[in-house]
Short mmCIF file of C-alpha atoms in Angstrom, two decimals:
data_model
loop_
_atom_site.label_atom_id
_atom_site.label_comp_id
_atom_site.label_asym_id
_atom_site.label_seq_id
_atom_site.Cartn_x
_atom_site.Cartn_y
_atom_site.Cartn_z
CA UNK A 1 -15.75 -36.19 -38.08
CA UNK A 2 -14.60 -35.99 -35.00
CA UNK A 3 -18.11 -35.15 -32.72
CA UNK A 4 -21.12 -37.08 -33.46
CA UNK A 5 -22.65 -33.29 -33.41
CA UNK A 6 -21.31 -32.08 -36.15
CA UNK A 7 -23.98 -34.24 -38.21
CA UNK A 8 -26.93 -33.54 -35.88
CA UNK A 9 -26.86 -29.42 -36.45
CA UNK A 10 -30.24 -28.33 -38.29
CA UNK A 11 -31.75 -32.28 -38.58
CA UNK A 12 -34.92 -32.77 -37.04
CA UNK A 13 -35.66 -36.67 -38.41
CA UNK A 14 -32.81 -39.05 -38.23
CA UNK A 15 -32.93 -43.00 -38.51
CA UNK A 16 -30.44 -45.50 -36.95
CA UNK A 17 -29.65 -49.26 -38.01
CA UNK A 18 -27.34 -52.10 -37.99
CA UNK A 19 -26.81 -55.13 -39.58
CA UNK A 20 -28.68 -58.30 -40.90
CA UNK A 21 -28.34 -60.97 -37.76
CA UNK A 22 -27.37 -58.03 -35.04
CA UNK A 23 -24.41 -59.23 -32.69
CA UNK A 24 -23.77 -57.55 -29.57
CA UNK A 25 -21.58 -54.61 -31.13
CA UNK A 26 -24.10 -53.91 -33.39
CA UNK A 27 -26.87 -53.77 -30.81
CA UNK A 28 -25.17 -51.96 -28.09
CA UNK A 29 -23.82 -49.43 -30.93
CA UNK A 30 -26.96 -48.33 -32.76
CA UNK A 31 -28.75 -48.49 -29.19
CA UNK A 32 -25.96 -46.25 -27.46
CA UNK A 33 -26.30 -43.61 -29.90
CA UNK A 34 -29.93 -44.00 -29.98
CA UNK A 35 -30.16 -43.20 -26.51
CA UNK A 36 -27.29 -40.89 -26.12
CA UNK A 37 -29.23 -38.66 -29.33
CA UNK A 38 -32.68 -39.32 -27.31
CA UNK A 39 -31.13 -37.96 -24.38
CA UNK A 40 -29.47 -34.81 -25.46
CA UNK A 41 -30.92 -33.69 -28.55
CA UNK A 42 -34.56 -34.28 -28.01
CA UNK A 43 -35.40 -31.91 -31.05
CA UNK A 44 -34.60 -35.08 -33.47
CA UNK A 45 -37.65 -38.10 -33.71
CA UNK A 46 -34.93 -40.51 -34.30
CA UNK A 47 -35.96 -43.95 -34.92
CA UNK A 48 -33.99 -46.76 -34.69
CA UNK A 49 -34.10 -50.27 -37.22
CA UNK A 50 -32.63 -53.92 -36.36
CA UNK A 51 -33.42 -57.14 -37.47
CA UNK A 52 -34.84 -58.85 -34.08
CA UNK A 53 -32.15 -58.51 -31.31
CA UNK A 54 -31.47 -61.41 -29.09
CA UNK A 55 -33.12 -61.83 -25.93
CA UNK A 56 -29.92 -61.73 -24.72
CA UNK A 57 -29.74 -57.93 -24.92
CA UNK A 58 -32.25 -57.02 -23.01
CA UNK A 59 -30.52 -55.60 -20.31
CA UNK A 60 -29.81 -52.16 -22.51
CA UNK A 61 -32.72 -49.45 -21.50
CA UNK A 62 -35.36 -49.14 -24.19
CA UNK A 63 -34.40 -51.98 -26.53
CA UNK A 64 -38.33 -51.83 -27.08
CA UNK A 65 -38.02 -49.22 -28.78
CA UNK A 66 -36.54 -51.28 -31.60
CA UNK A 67 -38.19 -51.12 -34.81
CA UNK A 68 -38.13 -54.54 -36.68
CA UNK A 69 -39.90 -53.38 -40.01
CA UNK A 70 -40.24 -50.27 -41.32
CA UNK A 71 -42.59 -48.25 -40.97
CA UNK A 72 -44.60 -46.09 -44.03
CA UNK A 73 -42.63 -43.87 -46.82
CA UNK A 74 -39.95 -42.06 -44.79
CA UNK A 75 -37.20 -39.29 -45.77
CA UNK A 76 -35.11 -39.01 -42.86
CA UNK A 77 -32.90 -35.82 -42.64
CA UNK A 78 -30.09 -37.93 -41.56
CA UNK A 79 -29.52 -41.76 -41.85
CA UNK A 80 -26.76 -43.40 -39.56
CA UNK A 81 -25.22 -47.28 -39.96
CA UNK A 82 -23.14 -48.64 -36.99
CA UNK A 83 -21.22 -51.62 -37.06
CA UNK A 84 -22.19 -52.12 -41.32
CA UNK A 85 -19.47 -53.24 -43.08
CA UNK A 86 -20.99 -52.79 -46.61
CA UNK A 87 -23.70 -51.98 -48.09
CA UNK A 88 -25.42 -55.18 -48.60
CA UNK A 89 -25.33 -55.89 -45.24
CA UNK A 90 -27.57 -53.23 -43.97
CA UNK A 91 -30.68 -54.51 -42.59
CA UNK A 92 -34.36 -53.61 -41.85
CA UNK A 93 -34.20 -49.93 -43.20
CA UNK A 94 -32.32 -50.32 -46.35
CA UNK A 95 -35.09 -48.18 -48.28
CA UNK A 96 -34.81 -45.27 -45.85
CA UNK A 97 -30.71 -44.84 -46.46
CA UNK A 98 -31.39 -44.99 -50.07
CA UNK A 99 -33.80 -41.92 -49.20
CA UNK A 100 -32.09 -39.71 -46.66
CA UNK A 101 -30.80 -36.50 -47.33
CA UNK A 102 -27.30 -37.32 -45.71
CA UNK A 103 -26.12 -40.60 -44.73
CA UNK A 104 -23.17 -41.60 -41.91
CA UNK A 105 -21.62 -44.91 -41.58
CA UNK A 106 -20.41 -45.57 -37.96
CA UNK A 107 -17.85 -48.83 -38.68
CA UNK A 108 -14.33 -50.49 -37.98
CA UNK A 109 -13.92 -53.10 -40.09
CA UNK A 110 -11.41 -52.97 -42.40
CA UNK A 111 -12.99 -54.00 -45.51
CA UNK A 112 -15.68 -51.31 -44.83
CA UNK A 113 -15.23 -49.66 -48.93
CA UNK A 114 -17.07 -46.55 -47.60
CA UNK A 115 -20.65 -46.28 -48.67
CA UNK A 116 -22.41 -43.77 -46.68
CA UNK A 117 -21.88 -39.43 -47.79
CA UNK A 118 -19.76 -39.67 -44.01
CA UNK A 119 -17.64 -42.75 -43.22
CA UNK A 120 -16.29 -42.50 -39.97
CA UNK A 121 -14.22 -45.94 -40.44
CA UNK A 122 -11.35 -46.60 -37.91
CA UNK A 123 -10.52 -50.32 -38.80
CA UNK A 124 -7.38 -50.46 -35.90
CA UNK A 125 -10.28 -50.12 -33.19
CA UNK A 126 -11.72 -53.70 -31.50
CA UNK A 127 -15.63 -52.70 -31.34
CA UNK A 128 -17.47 -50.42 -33.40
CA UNK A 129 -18.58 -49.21 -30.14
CA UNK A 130 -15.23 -48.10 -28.90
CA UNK A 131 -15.18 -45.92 -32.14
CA UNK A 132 -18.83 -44.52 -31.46
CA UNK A 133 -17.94 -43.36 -28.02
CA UNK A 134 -14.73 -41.71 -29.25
CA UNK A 135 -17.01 -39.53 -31.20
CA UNK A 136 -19.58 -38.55 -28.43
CA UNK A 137 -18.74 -36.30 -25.15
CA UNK A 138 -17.73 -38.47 -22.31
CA UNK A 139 -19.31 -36.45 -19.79
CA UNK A 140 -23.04 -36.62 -21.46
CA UNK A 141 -22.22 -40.39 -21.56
CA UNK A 142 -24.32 -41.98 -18.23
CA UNK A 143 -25.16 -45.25 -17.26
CA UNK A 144 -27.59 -46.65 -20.07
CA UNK A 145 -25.58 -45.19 -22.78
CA UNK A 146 -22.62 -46.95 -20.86
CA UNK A 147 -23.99 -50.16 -20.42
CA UNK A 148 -24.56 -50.01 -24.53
CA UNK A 149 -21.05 -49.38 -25.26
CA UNK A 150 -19.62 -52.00 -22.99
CA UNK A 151 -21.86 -54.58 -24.32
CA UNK A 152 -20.56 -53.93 -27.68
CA UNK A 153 -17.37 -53.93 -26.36
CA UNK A 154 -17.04 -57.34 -24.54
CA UNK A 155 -18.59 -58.66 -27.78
CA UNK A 156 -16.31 -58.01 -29.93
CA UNK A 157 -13.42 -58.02 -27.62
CA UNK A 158 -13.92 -61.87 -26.09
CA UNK A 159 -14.69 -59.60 -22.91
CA UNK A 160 -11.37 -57.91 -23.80
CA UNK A 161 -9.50 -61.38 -24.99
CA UNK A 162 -8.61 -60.62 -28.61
CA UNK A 163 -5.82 -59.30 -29.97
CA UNK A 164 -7.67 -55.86 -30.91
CA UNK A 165 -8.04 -54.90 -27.21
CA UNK A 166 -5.74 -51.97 -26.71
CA UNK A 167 -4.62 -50.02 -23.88
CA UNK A 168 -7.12 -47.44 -24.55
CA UNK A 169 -9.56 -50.12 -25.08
CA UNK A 170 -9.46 -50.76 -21.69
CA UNK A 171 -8.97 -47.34 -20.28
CA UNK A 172 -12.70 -46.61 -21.98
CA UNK A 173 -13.99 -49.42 -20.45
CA UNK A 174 -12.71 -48.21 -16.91
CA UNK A 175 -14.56 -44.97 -17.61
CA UNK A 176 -17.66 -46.45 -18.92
CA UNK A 177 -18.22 -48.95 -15.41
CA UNK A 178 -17.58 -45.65 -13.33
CA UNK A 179 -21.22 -44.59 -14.35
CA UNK A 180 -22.23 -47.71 -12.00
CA UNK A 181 -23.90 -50.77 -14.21
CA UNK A 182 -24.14 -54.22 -13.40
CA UNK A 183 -20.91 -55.24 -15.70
CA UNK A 184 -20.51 -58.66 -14.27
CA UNK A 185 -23.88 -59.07 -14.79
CA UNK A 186 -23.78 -58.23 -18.83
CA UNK A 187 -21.00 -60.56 -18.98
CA UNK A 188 -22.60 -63.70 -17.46
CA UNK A 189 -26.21 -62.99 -19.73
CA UNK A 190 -24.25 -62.57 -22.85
CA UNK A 191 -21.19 -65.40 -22.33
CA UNK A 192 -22.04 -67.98 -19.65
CA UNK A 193 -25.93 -68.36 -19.02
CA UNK A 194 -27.09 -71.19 -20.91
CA UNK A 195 -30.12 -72.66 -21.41
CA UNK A 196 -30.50 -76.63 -20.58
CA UNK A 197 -31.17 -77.22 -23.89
CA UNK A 198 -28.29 -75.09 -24.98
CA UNK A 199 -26.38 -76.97 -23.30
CA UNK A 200 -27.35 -80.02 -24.73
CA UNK A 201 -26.88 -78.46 -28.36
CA UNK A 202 -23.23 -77.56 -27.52
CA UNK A 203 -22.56 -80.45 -25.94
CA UNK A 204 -23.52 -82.82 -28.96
CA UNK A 205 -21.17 -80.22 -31.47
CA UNK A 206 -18.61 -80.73 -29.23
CA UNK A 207 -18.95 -84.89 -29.31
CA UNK A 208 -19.27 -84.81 -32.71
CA UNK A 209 -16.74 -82.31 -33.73
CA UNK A 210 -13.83 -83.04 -36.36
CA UNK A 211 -9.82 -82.45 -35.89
CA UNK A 212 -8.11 -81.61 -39.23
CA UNK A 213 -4.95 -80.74 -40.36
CA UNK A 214 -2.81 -82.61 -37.69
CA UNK A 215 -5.23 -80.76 -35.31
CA UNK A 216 -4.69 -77.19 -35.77
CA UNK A 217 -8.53 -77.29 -37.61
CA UNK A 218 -11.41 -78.50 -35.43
CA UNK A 219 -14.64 -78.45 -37.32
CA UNK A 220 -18.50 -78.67 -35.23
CA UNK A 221 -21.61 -78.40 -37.42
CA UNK A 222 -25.61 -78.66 -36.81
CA UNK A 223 -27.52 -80.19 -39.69
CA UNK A 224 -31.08 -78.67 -40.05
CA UNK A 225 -32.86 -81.87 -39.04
CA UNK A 226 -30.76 -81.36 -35.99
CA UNK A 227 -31.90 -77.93 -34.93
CA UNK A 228 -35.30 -78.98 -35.27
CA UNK A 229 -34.96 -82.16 -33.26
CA UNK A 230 -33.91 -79.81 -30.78
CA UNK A 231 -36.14 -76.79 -31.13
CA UNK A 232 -33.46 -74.44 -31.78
CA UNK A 233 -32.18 -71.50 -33.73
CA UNK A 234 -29.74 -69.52 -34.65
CA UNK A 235 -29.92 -67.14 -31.44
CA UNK A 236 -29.33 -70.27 -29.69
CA UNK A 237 -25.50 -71.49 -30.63
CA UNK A 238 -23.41 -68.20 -29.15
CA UNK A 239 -20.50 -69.48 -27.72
CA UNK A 240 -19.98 -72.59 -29.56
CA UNK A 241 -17.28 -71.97 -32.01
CA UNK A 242 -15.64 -69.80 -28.91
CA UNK A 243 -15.71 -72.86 -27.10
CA UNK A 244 -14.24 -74.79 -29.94
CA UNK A 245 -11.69 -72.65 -30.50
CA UNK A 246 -10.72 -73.57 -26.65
CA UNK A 247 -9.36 -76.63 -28.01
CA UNK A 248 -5.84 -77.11 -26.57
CA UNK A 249 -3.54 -77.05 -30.16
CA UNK A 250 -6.35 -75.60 -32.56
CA UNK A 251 -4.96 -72.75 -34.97
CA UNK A 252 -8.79 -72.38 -36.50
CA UNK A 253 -12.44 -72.94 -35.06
CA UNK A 254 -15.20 -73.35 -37.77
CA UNK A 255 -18.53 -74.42 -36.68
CA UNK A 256 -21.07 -74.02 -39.86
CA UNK A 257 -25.29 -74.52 -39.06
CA UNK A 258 -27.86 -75.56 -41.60
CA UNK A 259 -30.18 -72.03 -41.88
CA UNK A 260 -32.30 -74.01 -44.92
CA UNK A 261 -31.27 -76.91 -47.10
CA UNK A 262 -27.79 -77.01 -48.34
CA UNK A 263 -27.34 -73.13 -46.70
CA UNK A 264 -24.72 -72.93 -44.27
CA UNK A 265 -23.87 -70.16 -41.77
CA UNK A 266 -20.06 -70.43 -41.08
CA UNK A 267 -18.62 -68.73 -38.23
CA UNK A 268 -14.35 -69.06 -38.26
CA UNK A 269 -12.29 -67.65 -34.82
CA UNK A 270 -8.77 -67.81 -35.16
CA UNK A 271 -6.13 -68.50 -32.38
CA UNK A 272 -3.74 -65.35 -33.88
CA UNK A 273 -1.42 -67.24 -36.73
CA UNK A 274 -4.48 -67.19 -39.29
CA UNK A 275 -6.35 -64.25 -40.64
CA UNK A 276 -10.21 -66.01 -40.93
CA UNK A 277 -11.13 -62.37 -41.99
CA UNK A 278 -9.86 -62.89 -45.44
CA UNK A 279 -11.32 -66.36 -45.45
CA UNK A 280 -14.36 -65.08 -44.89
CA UNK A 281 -14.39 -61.76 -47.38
CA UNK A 282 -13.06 -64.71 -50.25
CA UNK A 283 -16.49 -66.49 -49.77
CA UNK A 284 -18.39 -63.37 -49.61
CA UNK A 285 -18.23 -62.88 -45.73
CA UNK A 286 -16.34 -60.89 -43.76
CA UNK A 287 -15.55 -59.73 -40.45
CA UNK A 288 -12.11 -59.43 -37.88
CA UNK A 289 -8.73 -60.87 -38.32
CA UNK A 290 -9.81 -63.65 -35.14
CA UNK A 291 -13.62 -63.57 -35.44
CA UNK A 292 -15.39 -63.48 -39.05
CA UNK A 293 -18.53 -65.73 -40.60
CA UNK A 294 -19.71 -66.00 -44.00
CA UNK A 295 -23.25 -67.64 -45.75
CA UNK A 296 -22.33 -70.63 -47.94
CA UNK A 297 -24.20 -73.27 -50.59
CA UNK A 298 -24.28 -76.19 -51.46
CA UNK A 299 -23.80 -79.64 -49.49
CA UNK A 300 -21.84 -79.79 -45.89
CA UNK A 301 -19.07 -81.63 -47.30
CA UNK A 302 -18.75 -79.55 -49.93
CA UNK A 303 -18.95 -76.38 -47.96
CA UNK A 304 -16.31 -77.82 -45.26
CA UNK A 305 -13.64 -78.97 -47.74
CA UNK A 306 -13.86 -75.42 -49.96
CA UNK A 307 -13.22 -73.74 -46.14
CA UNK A 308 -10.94 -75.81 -44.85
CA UNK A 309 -9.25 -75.59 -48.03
CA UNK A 310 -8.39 -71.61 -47.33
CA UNK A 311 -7.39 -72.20 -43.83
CA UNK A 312 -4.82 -74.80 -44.61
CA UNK A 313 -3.56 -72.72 -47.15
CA UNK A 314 -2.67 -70.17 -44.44
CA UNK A 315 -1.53 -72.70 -42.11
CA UNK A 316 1.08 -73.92 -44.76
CA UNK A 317 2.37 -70.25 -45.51
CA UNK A 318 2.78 -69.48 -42.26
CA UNK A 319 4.96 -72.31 -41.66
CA UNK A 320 6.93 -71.28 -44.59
CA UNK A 321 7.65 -68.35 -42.97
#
């Protein structure tokens, strides 16, 4: 596929969704082609499915129009994923894919098996919104469908930090802030802006964090009785592990949250000498060579040392090298 509009001839119902816990990539993705089909193609009641966006997102024109259930018996003529990496990860609408005449997966992760009729999968690309705009016309692409893309971008990029920015990564940003958008703007809502009690949060992770492995490891964690104490979330811990990764001789960042008793959400970032993607896809996760999470059981401990376990195995063989 090389135009998103070689899958919209003759379809006059398409649906659009992401997956479970939407990052920024996978908001500004499904949203960008949302409004880019919206836009141009106003023959197609597209709808679009996510599982409750962060407030932090709400810069991106018509992120009401989110849908966070579905809605009644639908067979959409076409069905379109961004930023899935498989199957089970699909969230919201995962009736109405089953259902639609013709699905399309929108992706770039590498362990993306290809489940949709159309994968358009490029796995060397940093942001599954880099691939989605290389697959719509640039000159239909104006300021809200801009702002979209960038957001993704900057996401999954660091704000164009990791190692998966490329040359034209940044050439496509270049083109997208030419449409005139508040970038700096999007970068302080979705990076720096914290909440006082946010701050509090990440400051008490960082006190109480762990250095392992002659401190290439650094471990912060929130127990559930924690979060509560503090009224928080998930939604509300962006930027830790980022800012434990900071750490000044740190290989590996792991911070890990308590979503219900003895249920862990892991999140791994990786300085460059450790791939946390296969850490993650070994416990059923999955994600980017630097940036990948995974849902674990059992008791913190437990959970910590079976991670941790992984990563220093990778720490050792690349030594050996």
């Amino acid at each position: 596929m090389k135009n998103i509009s070689e899958v919209l001839t003759g379809v006059k119902t398409m649906g659009i969704a992401g997956h479970i816990r939407p990052d920024g990539d996978c908001v500004g993705s499904c949203m960008a082609l949302y409004l880019y089909v919206t836009e141009h193609f106003p023959e197609i009641d597209v709808r679009i499915y996510l599982d409750h966006p962060k407030p932090v997102f709400s810069h991106i024109d018509r992120i009401g129009d989110i849908r966070t259930e579905t809605d009644g018996d639908r067979e959409f003529d076409l069905f379109v994923t961004c930023d899935v990496s498989a199957r089970d990860r699909l969230a919201v609408a995962d009736e109405y894919f089953d259902r639609a005449k013709k699905t399309v997966c929108i992706d770039h992760h590498v362990s993306n098996p290809g489940f949709a009729d159309i994968n358009h999968v490029r796995g060397d690309v940093s942001s599954c919104c880099e691939v989605l705009y290389g697959l719509l016309d640039a000159d239909k692409v104006d300021r809200p469908v801009a702002a979209a893309i960038y957001t993704g971008m900057i996401h999954d990029t660091g704000v164009f930090q990791y190692s998966s920015t490329s040359p034209e990564t940044m050439r496509i940003a270049g083109e997208l802030m030419k449409t005139g958008f508040e970038f700096n703007r999007i970068i302080d809502q979705s990076f720096y802006e914290k909440t006082y009690i946010q701050n509090q949060v990440m400051g008490r992770v960082l006190a109480e964090s762990i250095l392992l492995m002659n401190g290439a490891c650094i471990i912060g964690y929130l127990r559930k009785k924690d979060m509560e104490f503090y009224g928080v979330d998930g939604k509300d811990l962006d930027g830790i592990v980022s800012q434990l990764r900071l750490t000044k001789g740190v290989e590996v960042a792991m911070f890990l949250y308590e979503t219900e008793t003895q249920t862990f959400k892991v999140s791994l970032r990786s300085n460059g000498h450790v791939n946390v993607s296969r850490i993650a896809v070994y416990f059923g996760g999955g994600g980017h060579t630097r940036a990948a999470g995974c849902d674990l059981q059992g008791s913190m401990y437990d959970v910590i040392n079976n991670v941790t376990r992984e990563i220093e195995r990778q720490i050792c063989m690349e030594k050996v090298r």
